[in-house]
Amino acid sequence: MKNKLRVLRAERRWTQADLGKELGISRNSVNAIENGKYDPSLPLAFRIARLFGKTIEEVFEE
Amino acid sequence: MPASRYSQIVANLIFALGVAYIWIFIPPFFVTVIFTVLCITWSAWIFIANFRGADELQAASLKHALAAASGYGVPLTVAFVMLMIATPNIQQTIAGLAALSQLSPASAGFGLGVSFTVIALCSVFSIYNSVWWVSKR
């Protein structure tokens, strides 16, 4: 699944570790999600969208 | 500290090779104990990932491998146990092994059944866990 997580993170000048801390997940997980290697659970997808003030559809796409 | 892709795969390989080495070469007892403690420690450390959250990679890989172990390993084990019960040649082999070990055929059959079950489940778990790390990272 593609997503705009890397772009959204870069806009805020956050590192993967910073984003992981905000979301309560490890940097490894952030990296895997950004690269489309791991699809987050629905609760985490909601947390990500809420953190960036977007809807899930705006962050993730098929 | 999260485990990397390679450390997971290498650990699975070390476990498989270590068990094979212990079975084939029968090293001193303390070597078996140390190896077993290392295996349990690693498993416990990975299992703790479940408590760090469902979106941790180790937790996701564990779920995938456990699903495969129950989905493929259990039917495979049941099929082989049924085969063992239904095939006279296998029963004779078990009876022969039991006589060699001075055990009753029932005890030998039970021991072999448990051993096969554990091997089948662990093998499926290790293979699918390794494949997950190769494909998802």
mmCIF file with all atom_site columns, N, CA, C and O in Angstrom, chain B residues 33-51:
data_model
loop_
_atom_site.group_PDB
_atom_site.id
_atom_site.type_symbol
_atom_site.label_atom_id
_atom_site.label_alt_id
_atom_site.label_comp_id
_atom_site.label_asym_id
_atom_site.label_entity_id
_atom_site.label_seq_id
_atom_site.pdbx_PDB_ins_code
_atom_site.Cartn_x
_atom_site.Cartn_y
_atom_site.Cartn_z
_atom_site.occupancy
_atom_site.B_iso_or_equiv
_atom_site.pdbx_formal_charge
_atom_site.auth_seq_id
_atom_site.auth_comp_id
_atom_site.auth_asym_id
_atom_site.auth_atom_id
_atom_site.pdbx_PDB_model_num
ATOM 1  N N  . VAL B 1 33 ? 22.173 -27.828 27.362 1.00 0.00 ? 33 VAL B N  1
ATOM 2  C CA . VAL B 1 33 ? 21.491 -26.914 28.306 1.00 0.00 ? 33 VAL B CA 1
ATOM 3  C C  . VAL B 1 33 ? 21.736 -25.461 27.894 1.00 0.00 ? 33 VAL B C  1
ATOM 4  O O  . VAL B 1 33 ? 20.801 -24.651 27.833 1.00 0.00 ? 33 VAL B O  1
ATOM 5  N N  . ILE B 1 34 ? 22.999 -25.118 27.570 1.00 0.00 ? 34 ILE B N  1
ATOM 6  C CA . ILE B 1 34 ? 23.314 -23.738 27.174 1.00 0.00 ? 34 ILE B CA 1
ATOM 7  C C  . ILE B 1 34 ? 22.544 -23.358 25.910 1.00 0.00 ? 34 ILE B C  1
ATOM 8  O O  . ILE B 1 34 ? 21.949 -22.274 25.824 1.00 0.00 ? 34 ILE B O  1
ATOM 9  N N  . PHE B 1 35 ? 22.528 -24.263 24.932 1.00 0.00 ? 35 PHE B N  1
ATOM 10 C CA . PHE B 1 35 ? 21.812 -23.991 23.681 1.00 0.00 ? 35 PHE B CA 1
ATOM 11 C C  . PHE B 1 35 ? 20.320 -23.778 23.950 1.00 0.00 ? 35 PHE B C  1
ATOM 12 O O  . PHE B 1 35 ? 19.693 -22.868 23.413 1.00 0.00 ? 35 PHE B O  1
ATOM 13 N N  . THR B 1 36 ? 19.762 -24.634 24.805 1.00 0.00 ? 36 THR B N  1
ATOM 14 C CA . THR B 1 36 ? 18.328 -24.520 25.122 1.00 0.00 ? 36 THR B CA 1
ATOM 15 C C  . THR B 1 36 ? 18.021 -23.193 25.811 1.00 0.00 ? 36 THR B C  1
ATOM 16 O O  . THR B 1 36 ? 17.030 -22.525 25.488 1.00 0.00 ? 36 THR B O  1
ATOM 17 N N  . VAL B 1 37 ? 18.886 -22.796 26.747 1.00 0.00 ? 37 VAL B N  1
ATOM 18 C CA . VAL B 1 37 ? 18.684 -21.519 27.453 1.00 0.00 ? 37 VAL B CA 1
ATOM 19 C C  . VAL B 1 37 ? 18.746 -20.351 26.462 1.00 0.00 ? 37 VAL B C  1
ATOM 20 O O  . VAL B 1 37 ? 17.924 -19.428 26.516 1.00 0.00 ? 37 VAL B O  1
ATOM 21 N N  . LEU B 1 38 ? 19.709 -20.408 25.535 1.00 0.00 ? 38 LEU B N  1
ATOM 22 C CA . LEU B 1 38 ? 19.816 -19.345 24.522 1.00 0.00 ? 38 LEU B CA 1
ATOM 23 C C  . LEU B 1 38 ? 18.554 -19.286 23.651 1.00 0.00 ? 38 LEU B C  1
ATOM 24 O O  . LEU B 1 38 ? 18.040 -18.199 23.360 1.00 0.00 ? 38 LEU B O  1
ATOM 25 N N  . CYS B 1 39 ? 18.049 -20.460 23.256 1.00 0.00 ? 39 CYS B N  1
ATOM 26 C CA . CYS B 1 39 ? 16.831 -20.509 22.434 1.00 0.00 ? 39 CYS B CA 1
ATOM 27 C C  . CYS B 1 39 ? 15.643 -19.901 23.180 1.00 0.00 ? 39 CYS B C  1
ATOM 28 O O  . CYS B 1 39 ? 14.881 -19.111 22.625 1.00 0.00 ? 39 CYS B O  1
ATOM 29 N N  . ILE B 1 40 ? 15.499 -20.288 24.446 1.00 0.00 ? 40 ILE B N  1
ATOM 30 C CA . ILE B 1 40 ? 14.366 -19.792 25.240 1.00 0.00 ? 40 ILE B CA 1
ATOM 31 C C  . ILE B 1 40 ? 14.486 -18.284 25.457 1.00 0.00 ? 40 ILE B C  1
ATOM 32 O O  . ILE B 1 40 ? 13.500 -17.549 25.377 1.00 0.00 ? 40 ILE B O  1
ATOM 33 N N  . THR B 1 41 ? 15.717 -17.802 25.714 1.00 0.00 ? 41 THR B N  1
ATOM 34 C CA . THR B 1 41 ? 15.936 -16.366 25.921 1.00 0.00 ? 41 THR B CA 1
ATOM 35 C C  . THR B 1 41 ? 15.560 -15.574 24.671 1.00 0.00 ? 41 THR B C  1
ATOM 36 O O  . THR B 1 41 ? 14.862 -14.556 24.748 1.00 0.00 ? 41 THR B O  1
ATOM 37 N N  . TRP B 1 42 ? 16.014 -16.061 23.524 1.00 0.00 ? 42 TRP B N  1
ATOM 38 C CA . TRP B 1 42 ? 15.692 -15.382 22.259 1.00 0.00 ? 42 TRP B CA 1
ATOM 39 C C  . TRP B 1 42 ? 14.178 -15.377 22.032 1.00 0.00 ? 42 TRP B C  1
ATOM 40 O O  . TRP B 1 42 ? 13.587 -14.347 21.683 1.00 0.00 ? 42 TRP B O  1
ATOM 41 N N  . SER B 1 43 ? 13.543 -16.533 22.237 1.00 0.00 ? 43 SER B N  1
ATOM 42 C CA . SER B 1 43 ? 12.097 -16.631 22.029 1.00 0.00 ? 43 SER B CA 1
ATOM 43 C C  . SER B 1 43 ? 11.343 -15.684 22.952 1.00 0.00 ? 43 SER B C  1
ATOM 44 O O  . SER B 1 43 ? 10.395 -15.016 22.529 1.00 0.00 ? 43 SER B O  1
ATOM 45 N N  . ALA B 1 44 ? 11.790 -15.609 24.217 1.00 0.00 ? 44 ALA B N  1
ATOM 46 C CA . ALA B 1 44 ? 11.128 -14.723 25.184 1.00 0.00 ? 44 ALA B CA 1
ATOM 47 C C  . ALA B 1 44 ? 11.285 -13.267 24.765 1.00 0.00 ? 44 ALA B C  1
ATOM 48 O O  . ALA B 1 44 ? 10.334 -12.485 24.824 1.00 0.00 ? 44 ALA B O  1
ATOM 49 N N  . TRP B 1 45 ? 12.480 -12.909 24.294 1.00 0.00 ? 45 TRP B N  1
ATOM 50 C CA . TRP B 1 45 ? 12.744 -11.523 23.880 1.00 0.00 ? 45 TRP B CA 1
ATOM 51 C C  . TRP B 1 45 ? 11.858 -11.135 22.697 1.00 0.00 ? 45 TRP B C  1
ATOM 52 O O  . TRP B 1 45 ? 11.302 -10.036 22.648 1.00 0.00 ? 45 TRP B O  1
ATOM 53 N N  . ILE B 1 46 ? 11.713 -12.078 21.740 1.00 0.00 ? 46 ILE B N  1
ATOM 54 C CA . ILE B 1 46 ? 10.857 -11.812 20.583 1.00 0.00 ? 46 ILE B CA 1
ATOM 55 C C  . ILE B 1 46 ? 9.390  -11.765 21.020 1.00 0.00 ? 46 ILE B C  1
ATOM 56 O O  . ILE B 1 46 ? 8.619  -10.918 20.567 1.00 0.00 ? 46 ILE B O  1
ATOM 57 N N  . PHE B 1 47 ? 9.013  -12.664 21.933 1.00 0.00 ? 47 PHE B N  1
ATOM 58 C CA . PHE B 1 47 ? 7.623  -12.723 22.380 1.00 0.00 ? 47 PHE B CA 1
ATOM 59 C C  . PHE B 1 47 ? 7.220  -11.416 23.079 1.00 0.00 ? 47 PHE B C  1
ATOM 60 O O  . PHE B 1 47 ? 6.074  -10.974 22.972 1.00 0.00 ? 47 PHE B O  1
ATOM 61 N N  . ILE B 1 48 ? 8.176  -10.796 23.780 1.00 0.00 ? 48 ILE B N  1
ATOM 62 C CA . ILE B 1 48 ? 7.895  -9.544  24.491 1.00 0.00 ? 48 ILE B CA 1
ATOM 63 C C  . ILE B 1 48 ? 7.446  -8.451  23.512 1.00 0.00 ? 48 ILE B C  1
ATOM 64 O O  . ILE B 1 48 ? 6.715  -7.530  23.880 1.00 0.00 ? 48 ILE B O  1
ATOM 65 N N  . ALA B 1 49 ? 7.870  -8.588  22.226 1.00 0.00 ? 49 ALA B N  1
ATOM 66 C CA . ALA B 1 49 ? 7.473  -7.606  21.206 1.00 0.00 ? 49 ALA B CA 1
ATOM 67 C C  . ALA B 1 49 ? 5.957  -7.478  21.125 1.00 0.00 ? 49 ALA B C  1
ATOM 68 O O  . ALA B 1 49 ? 5.436  -6.412  20.787 1.00 0.00 ? 49 ALA B O  1
ATOM 69 N N  . ASN B 1 50 ? 5.255  -8.579  21.445 1.00 0.00 ? 50 ASN B N  1
ATOM 70 C CA . ASN B 1 50 ? 3.789  -8.530  21.422 1.00 0.00 ? 50 ASN B CA 1
ATOM 71 C C  . ASN B 1 50 ? 3.242  -7.475  22.366 1.00 0.00 ? 50 ASN B C  1
ATOM 72 O O  . ASN B 1 50 ? 2.195  -6.884  22.114 1.00 0.00 ? 50 ASN B O  1
ATOM 73 N N  . PHE B 1 51 ? 3.963  -7.250  23.461 1.00 0.00 ? 51 PHE B N  1
ATOM 74 C CA . PHE B 1 51 ? 3.477  -6.298  24.467 1.00 0.00 ? 51 PHE B CA 1
ATOM 75 C C  . PHE B 1 51 ? 3.857  -4.864  24.110 1.00 0.00 ? 51 PHE B C  1
ATOM 76 O O  . PHE B 1 51 ? 3.412  -3.929  24.759 1.00 0.00 ? 51 PHE B O  1
#
